[in-house]
Every structure is written in C-alpha cells, then in structure tokens.
Amino acid sequence: MSPARPVPAFVHTPEQLAEELDLPVEPLRAVHAVYPLRVSGYYLDLIRRVGPPLWKQAVPDLRELDDPAGLADPLDEENLSPVPGLVHKYPDRALFLVSNECAMYCRFCTRKRKVGKPGMVIDDRTIAAGIDYLRRTPAICDVLLSGGDPLMLADSRLETILRELRTIPSIATIRIGTRIPCTLPSRVTPELAAMLRQFHPLYLNTHFNHPAEITPEAERACALLADAGIPLGCQTVLLRGVNDDAQTMRQLLYALLRIRVRPYALYQADLTRGTGHFRTTVDTGQAIMRQLIGHLSGMAVPTYALDAPGGGGKIPLTPGYVDSVGRTLDFRTYTGAACSYPNE
C-alpha cells in the first residue's frame, strides 16, 4: 500500500487542484484566468469528506464566466472610498480593508473583482491613509476591519493597526470580519487571542455557511477567541445548493450556538459578477426564515438582509406578518394564527 499523500498547506493553481480532486484542468484554468484560486489544505480535506456543499464554495466553476446580471462592484464600494482601502457608506461606520488575501478564495466573494489579485494594493501607504481619514472624521465611531481577511496578517502587523485605531478617541468599537475560523482554524492561536484581547471593545464576525464546516478544529478556534472575551457573531450567505433549505440552516444555527457564536446575519447573495449560480430568490430566503422564526430559539435566528446594489446599505428582509394597521394591528403569529393588538 502506498503512503497517503500529505495534504498541502494551500492549493494555489489549477494544476494542483485538478490533481488533488481528480478534476479536468482546463475548466479550472479558464476560470483562474479571470478569478483567483486558493484553497487551504484544511478545507480541501473537508471537501473530500463532505462533498458538494463545501466543494461549491471553493472549486472554480465555469458558470462564473457566464453571469450577465452580475456587477463587478455591486455595492459601489469604489465610489464610496474617500481614500484607497476605506469605504465610508454609513454616517457612523467605516469599512477598513487591511488585507488583500484570504486563506480561501470563496467562489461567491463580493470582492472577487479584486481580492487576491495584484491590483488590490494594501500597504503602509494605504493603511496610513485610512488611519488619517478616521482620525479626521470623528463621526465614525465603529470600524470594521476586512479585506481579504485581517487574520491573514502577522500578529505584529495586525496589532500595529489595532493600536493605531485605539489612539483615535472617536472610535468606540472595532470589529473584525474573518473566515479564518472556518477555513484555516489553526491560524487562531493563544498568542493571537491574547493580542486581540488588549483592544476591547473588540468584536469578531466569522463566516460559516454549512454545518459541516463546524469541526472540532473550528470549535477550538472559536473557543480561544471567546475565552479572550471577544463576542463572536456569524454572517452567513444564502447560497443555492449549499444551505438554501430550512433543515440545513437550522442545523447550522444551532451548531453555531454550541460553539459560542451568535448567528448575526443571513445575507441574500450580492449581485457580484461571477456568482449568479449561487443566488436564490428572496422568496426562498423568506420561506426559510418563516421556518426559523418562532421555531428556533431567538438567539439562533439571524436577521435576513440584502445589501442594496449601488451602495444603498443593508435592508432587512424579514417575512411579513402584518395584515393591516389601523385602530388595531392585525397580524399573523409565527404559526399562521390571526391575532390583533389595539393601536390607539
């Protein structure tokens, strides 16, 4: 018997991925010519064990090249960037891009136009410009670090950025958006958690889309962060063929609570070019929410929302329960029973 082939730390090329998953290489090359490719060895092993729900998130698909409804920059981030690498869409919040790479380039990524590509430049100059803008804009009290994935930075690099942010009196809260606990949980170390805990109030939203992604390794990573006093949330994207049914979503949400991650948001997939095969109808999302609201612990129920094209911001898509509003509020309970409430 030949020895098992060691799992690579990362797969970067179509040739590597074709060999690892026994795939034809030409379709992978065609997609890779337009969009970047990276899969961590950890997630590659999960793909082999779980199959399609994880495969679809990580493996390039020719359908990425045929999405006429998709937009390169669906959230109009480039036009909402007063300085490179910083998006100021809401009055009191800013998105600060501090990394240009991820442990895995998800096929549904909102920023697939730029993340992992040479054209996305994040360096000392862009970081300094972002810090300067935040210092000059005291209306911003909440900063979300994103990218790419901030946890792909070395501890010392991330610590320097966080320390600079904490010198700005107007910034009350710092958030980190990361998929590392899902795609490369070994990156979360006791040293990283100890460094992050210096900068409270600090929040971290991670990103799990399927219950099979919640492994013992992912649980350990989240435990290190939670034990450092960092509140953890999860931003899930509704993806066709991955999690677009109530049973899968229910399993995911309860599994998140078990590892001390609060389900925060369920997002309708953005109109990002190259992701059309992932998008569901809003009716699908609302039907799923109807099977969650009232049927699951309120702590397990995320807000279903759409990030409006053109930079309009996040809009809740809660299913409708109100029949009419007048002298009484007439509505339906989560079971469908008619109910009213005086409105005078």
XYZ file of C-alpha atoms in Angstrom:
344
model
C 0.000 0.000 0.000
C 1.396 3.399 -0.993
C 1.596 6.014 1.793
C -1.124 8.666 1.956
C -0.199 11.855 0.120
C 0.362 14.728 2.540
C -2.228 17.482 2.417
C -0.668 20.733 1.131
C -0.922 23.864 3.259
C -2.590 25.664 0.337
C -3.573 24.869 -3.222
C -2.912 27.856 -5.474
C -3.026 26.605 -9.059
C -5.498 24.797 -11.333
C -2.950 22.038 -11.819
C -2.647 21.406 -8.084
C -6.402 21.433 -7.548
C -7.009 19.133 -10.522
C -4.539 16.650 -9.090
C -5.884 16.834 -5.549
C -9.547 16.401 -6.527
C -9.089 14.369 -9.728
C -10.628 17.029 -11.974
C -10.084 18.080 -15.584
C -7.700 21.006 -15.504
C -8.878 23.088 -18.464
C -12.128 24.411 -16.904
C -10.166 25.364 -13.792
C -7.608 27.196 -15.918
C -10.342 29.101 -17.760
C -11.872 30.415 -14.515
C -8.485 31.030 -12.907
C -7.559 33.300 -15.802
C -10.251 35.691 -14.526
C -10.617 34.989 -10.795
C -8.021 33.914 -8.202
C -7.794 30.446 -6.698
C -6.737 29.358 -3.241
C -7.977 26.546 -1.018
C -6.395 25.721 2.322
C -5.305 22.143 2.867
C -7.618 22.016 5.867
C -10.678 22.951 3.782
C -9.566 20.658 0.954
C -9.706 17.741 3.364
C -13.223 18.792 4.399
C -14.278 18.914 0.745
C -13.155 15.320 0.254
C -15.146 14.192 3.280
C -18.312 16.267 2.835
C -18.714 16.824 -0.886
C -20.923 19.277 -2.814
C -21.926 21.887 -0.179
C -18.272 22.655 0.516
C -16.984 21.855 -2.975
C -19.217 24.525 -4.496
C -17.830 27.210 -2.210
C -14.188 26.527 -3.064
C -13.783 24.967 -6.525
C -13.879 27.217 -9.618
C -16.931 26.674 -11.825
C -17.298 27.639 -15.487
C -20.600 29.299 -14.616
C -18.544 32.073 -13.007
C -17.741 33.220 -16.551
C -21.402 33.451 -17.615
C -23.258 35.861 -15.340
C -24.765 38.676 -17.426
C -26.762 40.078 -14.490
C -23.725 40.357 -12.249
C -21.923 43.598 -11.421
C -18.189 43.961 -10.881
C -18.692 46.247 -7.872
C -22.288 45.606 -6.798
C -22.071 47.650 -3.593
C -20.395 50.624 -5.307
C -17.505 50.421 -2.884
C -15.017 52.084 -5.201
C -17.149 55.237 -5.390
C -17.676 55.225 -1.625
C -13.943 55.175 -0.860
C -12.657 58.605 0.161
C -9.168 57.086 0.369
C -7.954 53.793 -1.109
C -8.880 50.814 1.054
C -11.533 52.528 3.167
C -15.271 52.507 2.438
C -17.437 55.117 4.177
C -21.034 54.175 3.387
C -22.862 54.785 6.665
C -22.554 58.000 8.718
C -21.039 56.404 11.830
C -19.214 53.373 10.399
C -16.352 52.616 8.081
C -15.047 49.506 6.360
C -11.245 49.401 6.505
C -9.555 46.971 4.101
C -6.307 45.868 5.735
C -5.501 42.643 3.858
C -5.626 41.642 0.209
C -5.642 37.868 0.643
C -7.651 35.085 2.248
C -6.975 31.516 3.333
C -9.529 30.506 0.690
C -10.928 32.486 -2.202
C -14.631 31.755 -1.899
C -16.329 31.487 -5.260
C -19.211 33.731 -4.082
C -16.980 36.534 -2.751
C -18.394 40.060 -3.026
C -14.907 41.410 -3.808
C -13.820 38.713 -6.223
C -13.047 41.513 -8.672
C -10.012 42.417 -6.570
C -9.208 40.206 -3.567
C -6.210 38.022 -4.307
C -5.314 39.975 -7.420
C -2.189 42.104 -7.930
C -4.345 45.185 -8.494
C -5.561 45.196 -4.894
C -2.763 47.095 -3.208
C -2.748 47.309 0.572
C 0.486 48.581 2.052
C 1.856 51.014 4.619
C 0.667 53.908 2.480
C -2.962 52.783 2.253
C -3.076 51.839 5.931
C -1.692 55.257 6.902
C -4.217 56.996 4.647
C -7.070 55.057 6.219
C -5.907 55.840 9.757
C -5.565 59.514 8.840
C -9.096 59.629 7.377
C -10.543 58.009 10.507
C -8.664 60.486 12.675
C -10.095 63.381 10.644
C -13.663 62.026 10.661
C -14.913 61.912 14.256
C -18.428 60.948 13.170
C -17.063 57.421 12.647
C -17.283 55.515 15.917
C -17.294 51.940 14.595
C -14.622 50.456 12.314
C -14.868 47.075 10.581
C -11.545 45.548 9.540
C -11.893 43.425 6.441
C -10.145 42.696 3.174
C -9.270 39.999 2.245
C -9.020 38.561 5.694
C -7.420 40.579 8.508
C -6.315 37.391 10.275
C -4.053 36.577 7.334
C -1.818 39.352 8.642
C 1.005 38.553 11.024
C 0.096 39.135 14.665
C 2.523 42.049 14.871
C 1.114 43.726 11.765
C -2.481 43.415 12.952
C -1.514 44.607 16.420
C 0.082 47.744 14.969
C -3.122 48.586 13.102
C -5.316 47.968 16.142
C -3.027 50.046 18.355
C -3.232 52.955 15.916
C -7.021 52.733 15.856
C -7.140 52.797 19.642
C -5.332 56.158 19.636
C -8.374 57.723 17.916
C -10.771 58.885 20.669
C -13.869 58.874 18.466
C -13.601 55.147 17.665
C -15.632 53.267 20.252
C -15.819 49.789 18.747
C -13.643 47.765 16.423
C -14.935 44.772 14.511
C -13.006 42.142 12.576
C -14.591 40.250 9.684
C -12.846 36.935 9.107
C -13.459 33.477 7.699
C -10.287 32.065 9.248
C -12.078 30.050 11.999
C -13.876 28.234 9.176
C -11.180 27.913 6.504
C -7.888 27.868 8.463
C -8.679 27.442 12.177
C -5.068 26.606 13.075
C -4.273 30.293 12.451
C -6.151 31.146 15.652
C -3.541 30.645 18.343
C -3.382 31.505 22.056
C -0.908 34.239 21.103
C -3.336 35.780 18.612
C -6.211 35.663 21.108
C -4.049 37.249 23.811
C -3.041 40.038 21.459
C -6.616 40.774 20.399
C -7.929 40.951 23.949
C -5.862 44.100 24.532
C -8.186 46.106 22.295
C -11.660 45.710 23.776
C -14.364 46.573 22.957
C -13.470 44.351 20.019
C -15.974 42.153 18.187
C -15.402 39.428 15.618
C -17.808 38.224 12.963
C -16.840 34.997 11.319
C -18.475 33.225 8.400
C -19.825 29.673 8.358
C -22.268 28.592 5.652
C -22.833 24.898 6.344
C -22.988 22.751 9.497
C -20.193 20.506 8.182
C -17.827 23.475 8.499
C -18.220 23.413 12.274
C -15.498 20.918 13.122
C -13.543 20.291 16.345
C -10.795 22.496 14.895
C -13.236 25.328 14.222
C -14.723 24.933 17.692
C -11.260 25.185 19.254
C -10.501 28.362 17.288
C -13.758 29.983 18.359
C -13.212 28.913 21.965
C -9.807 30.629 22.059
C -11.407 33.846 20.850
C -14.463 33.619 23.096
C -12.298 32.849 26.129
C -10.396 36.068 25.367
C -13.664 37.935 25.921
C -14.318 38.596 22.232
C -18.033 38.442 21.314
C -18.409 36.242 18.242
C -21.061 36.539 15.543
C -21.598 34.764 12.250
C -22.506 36.262 8.899
C -23.885 33.525 6.656
C -24.646 33.923 2.960
C -27.671 32.167 1.478
C -26.213 30.025 -1.311
C -28.053 27.876 -3.844
C -27.150 24.222 -3.415
C -25.233 24.868 -0.204
C -27.639 25.977 2.524
C -30.880 27.020 0.812
C -33.181 24.779 2.826
C -34.535 25.153 6.337
C -33.173 21.879 7.687
C -29.571 22.705 6.771
C -29.936 26.232 8.077
C -31.437 25.030 11.345
C -28.557 22.595 11.884
C -26.034 25.341 11.167
C -27.609 27.870 13.520
C -27.809 25.529 16.479
C -24.272 24.294 15.829
C -23.071 27.909 15.929
C -24.652 28.483 19.331
C -22.967 25.344 20.639
C -19.551 26.811 19.803
C -20.479 30.203 21.322
C -21.004 32.016 18.024
C -24.192 34.077 17.799
C -25.911 33.939 14.385
C -25.855 37.578 13.335
C -26.967 37.850 9.724
C -28.178 35.740 6.834
C -27.379 37.660 3.669
C -29.033 37.400 0.329
C -26.165 36.824 -2.124
C -24.882 40.037 -3.678
C -25.153 40.746 -7.395
C -21.440 40.118 -7.794
C -20.368 39.192 -11.301
C -19.450 35.518 -11.422
C -21.794 34.410 -8.640
C -25.141 34.077 -10.422
C -25.273 30.310 -9.931
C -25.280 30.860 -6.158
C -28.117 33.377 -5.980
C -31.518 32.244 -4.751
C -34.789 34.143 -4.917
C -35.763 36.334 -1.978
C -38.890 34.173 -1.700
C -36.607 31.239 -0.881
C -34.907 33.171 1.894
C -38.171 34.400 3.386
C -39.646 30.892 3.295
C -36.623 29.635 5.231
C -36.973 32.460 7.748
C -40.631 31.562 8.307
C -39.462 28.087 9.321
C -36.910 29.578 11.715
C -38.740 32.473 13.418
C -40.680 31.114 16.382
C -39.477 27.579 15.739
C -35.917 28.160 16.965
C -34.554 29.944 19.989
C -34.483 33.653 19.245
C -30.737 33.596 19.899
C -30.337 31.262 16.918
C -32.305 33.358 14.428
C -30.252 35.744 12.274
C -31.507 38.856 10.513
C -32.165 38.116 6.849
C -30.911 41.085 4.849
C -29.938 42.330 1.424
C -27.005 44.668 0.803
C -28.629 47.009 -1.693
C -26.924 47.328 -5.091
C -25.292 50.673 -5.684
C -24.246 51.207 -2.082
C -27.729 51.590 -0.607
C -26.811 49.667 2.536
C -28.256 46.634 4.262
C -32.033 46.257 4.167
C -33.841 43.722 6.435
C -35.959 41.202 4.528
C -37.988 39.897 7.467
C -41.038 37.948 6.251
C -44.303 39.889 6.515
C -46.599 39.077 9.409
C -48.707 42.273 9.429
C -52.086 42.171 7.659
C -53.196 45.751 8.395
C -52.523 48.717 10.668
C -55.412 50.944 11.814
C -57.226 51.143 15.103
C -55.863 47.679 15.607
C -52.727 45.965 14.403
C -53.905 42.821 12.649
C -51.238 40.232 12.098
C -50.372 36.549 11.925
C -48.392 34.678 14.554
C -45.466 32.507 13.545
C -47.892 29.554 13.360
C -50.175 31.479 10.970
C -52.930 32.175 13.504
C -54.769 35.509 13.186
C -54.183 37.968 16.022
C -54.782 41.658 16.776
C -53.419 44.319 19.098
C -55.037 47.686 19.986
C -53.339 50.596 18.248
C -54.893 53.681 19.912
